[in-house]
């Protein structure tokens, strides 16, 4: 119960992981959430870990399902091929197969991740798999924080498998949506900051990714919550990669996304050397605070005023302008 955000990050980032081989991460999340009051854990048939925090009858509108994936690009043993390794996840072959890079992998049973140590120093977090164990750590911290605050709320979480090979775990969640029709998915990712967003400038409200754009009403709830709570966020289209909101949306689930700015995306530095990924602690902390605020605040419906209401108001406000100008149109066409 006494885990701080830093200790949650350390525990999770120290777990080796790979597409399909997320058992160390899943066991660590289960251990962190075990016996936390008001939290229930289940494992779905695909092996995704689902969590629900529920206290009292209070439900926010919408009910959020926070999602993060437990895998990261890594070397994995080819089934039936006597220990031969193949690289799974989005890193070019020309890079993974360089001799000096192969020397950086650390074999652990069925898989071999890059073997970088975890360091948390001077506000910077470095590790092999910030993407997306930082997202997992943020969600764990949010759930524990809600419990510590003893808040009346309902929120769900999905810790998914095999995202890096094409959203396989998220797809299972979306196709078998167990959270009720009023629930919406919120992807908690780490992503390369592009299109004006920057490291250290706070969580990014991700309006979309490389494959799709997300629900604009949910996105405006995120922006409004940040403004109301005085949390500095950035708003950007992060189209240098894709995230699970795209998969869930394709399954018909309303979805939005938040990203922590990530350095050395998929372990490639600017010179395309294999390197640890990194994020800034302030961005991680702000993301966690943002999510606690989001879950704790009630947003009845969407936006203070719908676009239709706003246009109707403007129509009334400018009625005289319209009349006067219309008479000029009439004069000219008479
Ligand atoms: Zn990711």
XYZ file of C-alpha atoms and ligand atoms in Angstrom:
335
model
C 0.000 0.000 0.000
C 2.841 2.374 0.718
C 4.272 2.214 -2.787
C 5.153 5.630 -4.111
C 4.957 6.418 -7.817
C 8.743 6.046 -7.979
C 8.722 2.613 -6.398
C 5.864 1.461 -8.659
C 7.864 2.663 -11.685
C 11.010 0.877 -10.496
C 9.207 -2.386 -9.813
C 7.465 -2.443 -13.191
C 10.317 -1.145 -15.344
C 12.566 -3.839 -13.896
C 10.307 -6.588 -15.271
C 11.550 -7.985 -18.591
C 8.874 -8.196 -21.272
C 8.234 -9.008 -24.924
C 5.190 -9.478 -27.170
C 3.325 -12.587 -25.829
C 5.751 -12.892 -22.885
C 4.216 -10.392 -20.466
C 3.972 -12.772 -17.464
C 6.593 -10.994 -15.339
C 4.859 -7.644 -15.797
C 1.396 -9.059 -15.191
C 2.516 -10.802 -11.986
C 4.075 -7.551 -10.746
C 0.910 -5.538 -11.416
C -1.165 -8.179 -9.636
C 1.205 -8.054 -6.686
C 1.014 -4.237 -6.539
C -2.795 -4.274 -6.595
C -3.310 -7.298 -4.363
C -5.317 -6.511 -1.231
C -5.809 -2.873 -2.235
C -9.271 -1.980 -0.873
C -12.079 -1.683 -3.458
C -10.011 -3.145 -6.292
C -10.984 -6.323 -8.062
C -8.760 -8.134 -10.547
C -9.674 -10.598 -13.272
C -7.816 -12.172 -16.163
C -9.662 -12.492 -19.461
C -9.375 -15.512 -21.799
C -6.583 -13.809 -23.811
C -4.541 -13.185 -20.674
C -5.180 -9.436 -20.387
C -5.368 -8.291 -16.773
C -8.553 -6.336 -16.012
C -9.029 -4.258 -12.878
C -11.969 -2.391 -11.400
C -11.922 0.185 -8.641
C -15.427 0.551 -7.263
C -16.562 2.371 -4.170
C -20.127 3.489 -3.514
C -22.764 3.923 -6.176
C -21.197 6.983 -7.741
C -20.334 6.699 -11.398
C -18.707 9.415 -13.430
C -20.022 10.174 -16.896
C -18.535 8.549 -18.837
C -17.094 5.581 -16.925
C -13.460 5.399 -17.987
C -11.495 2.293 -18.868
C -7.796 3.153 -18.619
C -5.672 0.992 -20.909
C -1.953 0.299 -21.217
C -0.029 -2.550 -22.821
C 2.403 -4.802 -20.969
C 4.684 -5.763 -23.882
C 7.556 -4.016 -25.671
C 9.504 -4.811 -28.870
C 12.039 -7.592 -28.128
C 13.636 -10.780 -29.395
C 11.442 -13.866 -28.977
C 12.229 -17.542 -29.620
C 10.694 -18.747 -32.880
C 8.194 -21.527 -32.061
C 9.616 -24.953 -32.886
C 13.007 -23.638 -33.977
C 15.408 -24.726 -31.233
C 16.196 -21.414 -29.673
C 16.465 -19.268 -32.785
C 15.377 -15.701 -31.975
C 13.326 -13.301 -34.092
C 12.617 -9.646 -33.348
C 8.956 -8.769 -32.717
C 7.800 -5.144 -32.797
C 8.421 -1.988 -34.764
C 12.184 -1.666 -35.173
C 13.810 -1.963 -38.632
C 15.625 -5.241 -39.284
C 18.701 -3.352 -40.488
C 19.034 -1.988 -36.941
C 18.106 -4.996 -34.794
C 20.446 -7.318 -36.673
C 23.625 -5.255 -36.376
C 26.235 -7.259 -34.477
C 26.789 -4.537 -31.866
C 23.041 -4.392 -31.209
C 22.602 -8.148 -30.932
C 25.274 -7.973 -28.207
C 22.892 -5.736 -26.187
C 20.134 -8.330 -25.833
C 19.792 -10.302 -22.642
C 18.378 -13.803 -22.995
C 15.786 -14.820 -20.408
C 14.130 -18.141 -21.173
C 11.786 -17.693 -24.126
C 12.743 -14.132 -24.995
C 15.562 -11.598 -25.010
C 14.898 -7.898 -24.367
C 17.561 -5.188 -24.617
C 19.279 -5.354 -21.253
C 19.438 -1.721 -20.090
C 19.288 -0.915 -16.370
C 16.489 1.210 -14.871
C 17.635 4.613 -13.630
C 15.531 7.347 -12.052
C 17.709 10.421 -11.587
C 17.369 14.190 -11.863
C 13.752 13.909 -12.896
C 14.505 11.553 -15.776
C 13.463 7.899 -15.995
C 15.475 5.596 -18.264
C 14.654 1.965 -19.000
C 14.402 -0.589 -21.787
C 10.606 -0.531 -21.918
C 9.101 2.822 -20.898
C 6.640 2.021 -23.738
C 4.351 1.040 -22.154
C 5.365 -0.020 -18.662
C 5.236 3.668 -17.731
C 1.579 3.635 -18.823
C 0.988 0.524 -16.678
C 2.709 2.208 -13.706
C 0.579 5.348 -14.059
C -2.630 3.306 -14.032
C -1.486 1.272 -11.005
C -0.657 4.516 -9.214
C -4.056 6.032 -10.070
C -5.925 2.974 -8.762
C -3.911 2.929 -5.533
C -4.397 6.670 -5.112
C -8.197 6.389 -5.493
C -8.153 3.692 -2.835
C -5.945 5.739 -0.526
C -8.278 8.741 -0.901
C -11.220 6.368 -0.333
C -12.976 8.114 -3.197
C -16.516 7.258 -4.286
C -15.921 6.288 -7.899
C -15.974 3.543 -10.480
C -13.103 3.152 -12.918
C -11.776 0.197 -14.877
C -8.376 -0.694 -16.250
C -7.121 -3.037 -18.960
C -3.489 -4.156 -18.957
C -3.144 -5.762 -22.354
C -0.879 -8.230 -24.142
C 0.795 -8.195 -27.556
C 0.157 -4.591 -28.606
C 3.448 -4.268 -30.449
C 2.510 -6.940 -32.972
C -0.838 -5.360 -33.889
C -3.079 -4.698 -30.842
C -3.919 -8.363 -30.266
C -4.802 -8.043 -26.577
C -6.669 -4.758 -27.048
C -8.648 -6.302 -29.898
C -9.795 -9.098 -27.598
C -10.898 -6.520 -25.008
C -12.767 -4.517 -27.655
C -14.512 -7.525 -29.188
C -15.585 -8.886 -25.794
C -16.105 -5.505 -24.076
C -16.839 -6.451 -20.467
C -17.272 -2.932 -19.054
C -20.792 -1.957 -20.111
C -21.998 0.235 -22.953
C -21.534 3.552 -21.118
C -17.818 2.947 -20.633
C -15.201 4.623 -22.804
C -11.613 3.608 -23.442
C -8.696 5.883 -22.601
C -5.310 4.732 -23.885
C -2.413 5.653 -21.586
C 0.672 5.520 -23.774
C 4.171 6.848 -24.120
C 4.823 8.389 -27.537
C 7.334 10.360 -29.500
C 6.293 14.019 -29.113
C 5.634 15.481 -32.575
C 3.568 18.277 -34.141
C 4.540 20.872 -31.555
C 4.415 18.718 -28.412
C 7.573 18.458 -26.315
C 9.241 16.455 -23.555
C 8.666 18.026 -20.144
C 5.620 20.086 -21.159
C 3.117 17.742 -19.552
C 0.842 14.917 -20.672
C -0.324 15.049 -24.283
C -4.027 14.802 -25.012
C -3.706 12.716 -28.132
C -6.308 13.726 -30.670
C -5.351 10.783 -32.830
C -2.545 8.567 -34.040
C -1.114 7.380 -37.352
C -4.246 5.335 -38.100
C -7.278 7.231 -36.805
C -8.564 10.286 -34.946
C -10.259 9.856 -31.605
C -13.640 10.796 -30.110
C -13.844 14.579 -30.037
C -16.320 14.769 -27.173
C -14.099 12.621 -24.945
C -11.120 14.705 -26.016
C -12.931 17.880 -25.012
C -13.746 16.380 -21.587
C -10.010 15.756 -21.152
C -9.145 19.321 -22.137
C -11.830 20.779 -19.886
C -10.739 18.703 -16.880
C -7.145 19.817 -17.354
C -8.206 23.485 -17.532
C -10.472 23.201 -14.475
C -7.809 21.445 -12.423
C -4.974 23.700 -13.519
C -3.017 20.793 -14.996
C -0.775 21.767 -17.886
C -1.393 19.517 -20.877
C -0.474 19.599 -24.536
C -2.921 18.780 -27.314
C -1.545 17.168 -30.440
C -1.962 14.664 -33.207
C 0.699 12.048 -32.413
C 0.995 10.388 -35.794
C 4.504 8.960 -35.408
C 2.940 5.737 -34.111
C -0.379 4.096 -33.305
C -2.034 3.226 -30.000
C -4.751 0.996 -28.626
C -7.424 3.699 -28.870
C -7.386 3.014 -32.618
C -8.040 -0.696 -32.032
C -10.808 -0.136 -29.489
C -12.443 2.472 -31.706
C -12.419 0.015 -34.606
C -14.347 -2.349 -32.301
C -17.019 0.337 -31.835
C -15.872 1.564 -28.403
C -15.670 5.341 -27.921
C -11.998 6.059 -27.322
C -9.484 8.780 -26.543
C -5.809 8.886 -25.665
C -3.246 10.413 -23.336
C 0.482 10.119 -23.988
C 3.560 10.746 -21.915
C 6.281 12.279 -24.149
C 8.863 9.556 -24.864
C 12.527 9.793 -25.834
C 14.335 7.115 -27.888
C 11.027 5.586 -29.055
C 11.396 1.804 -29.493
C 14.986 2.046 -28.232
C 16.348 4.056 -31.142
C 18.292 7.221 -30.422
C 18.783 10.022 -32.937
C 21.705 8.216 -34.583
C 19.658 4.995 -34.728
C 21.759 3.317 -32.047
C 19.903 0.967 -29.719
C 19.475 2.870 -26.437
C 17.272 3.001 -23.344
C 13.946 4.813 -23.711
C 13.290 7.748 -21.387
C 10.491 9.906 -19.990
C 10.450 12.861 -17.585
C 9.190 12.296 -14.033
C 7.202 15.563 -14.078
C 5.250 14.365 -17.130
C 4.559 11.006 -15.476
C 3.449 12.589 -12.214
C 1.223 15.118 -14.014
C -0.360 12.285 -16.028
C -1.219 10.444 -12.839
C -2.663 13.586 -11.185
C -4.632 14.299 -14.342
C -6.221 10.843 -14.355
C -7.134 10.986 -10.664
C -8.803 14.353 -11.318
C -10.558 12.975 -14.389
C -12.011 10.023 -12.527
C -12.941 12.137 -9.511
C -14.800 14.842 -11.438
C -18.247 14.362 -12.786
C -18.916 15.467 -16.294
C -22.604 15.301 -16.913
C -22.864 14.891 -20.609
C -20.353 16.590 -22.775
C -19.096 20.141 -22.986
C -20.816 23.066 -21.235
C -22.630 23.750 -24.469
C -22.920 21.598 -27.517
C -21.857 23.031 -30.855
C -25.546 23.143 -31.838
C -26.415 25.209 -28.754
C -23.531 27.552 -29.449
C -24.543 28.118 -33.057
C -28.184 28.662 -32.038
C -27.079 31.302 -29.533
C -24.933 33.060 -32.140
C -27.851 32.956 -34.565
C -29.928 34.914 -32.039
C -27.099 37.260 -31.125
C -26.469 38.258 -34.743
C -30.087 38.318 -35.864
C -30.004 42.048 -36.642
C -26.744 41.753 -38.593
C -28.237 39.024 -40.680
C -31.399 41.050 -41.410
C -29.526 44.216 -42.398
C -27.007 42.363 -44.557
C -29.694 40.237 -46.167
C -31.514 43.359 -47.296
C -28.281 44.447 -49.030
C -28.072 41.069 -50.770
C -31.676 41.572 -51.884
C -30.950 45.094 -53.181
C -28.097 43.827 -55.301
C -30.027 40.959 -56.781
C -33.236 42.955 -57.284
Zn 3.196 1.522 -26.795
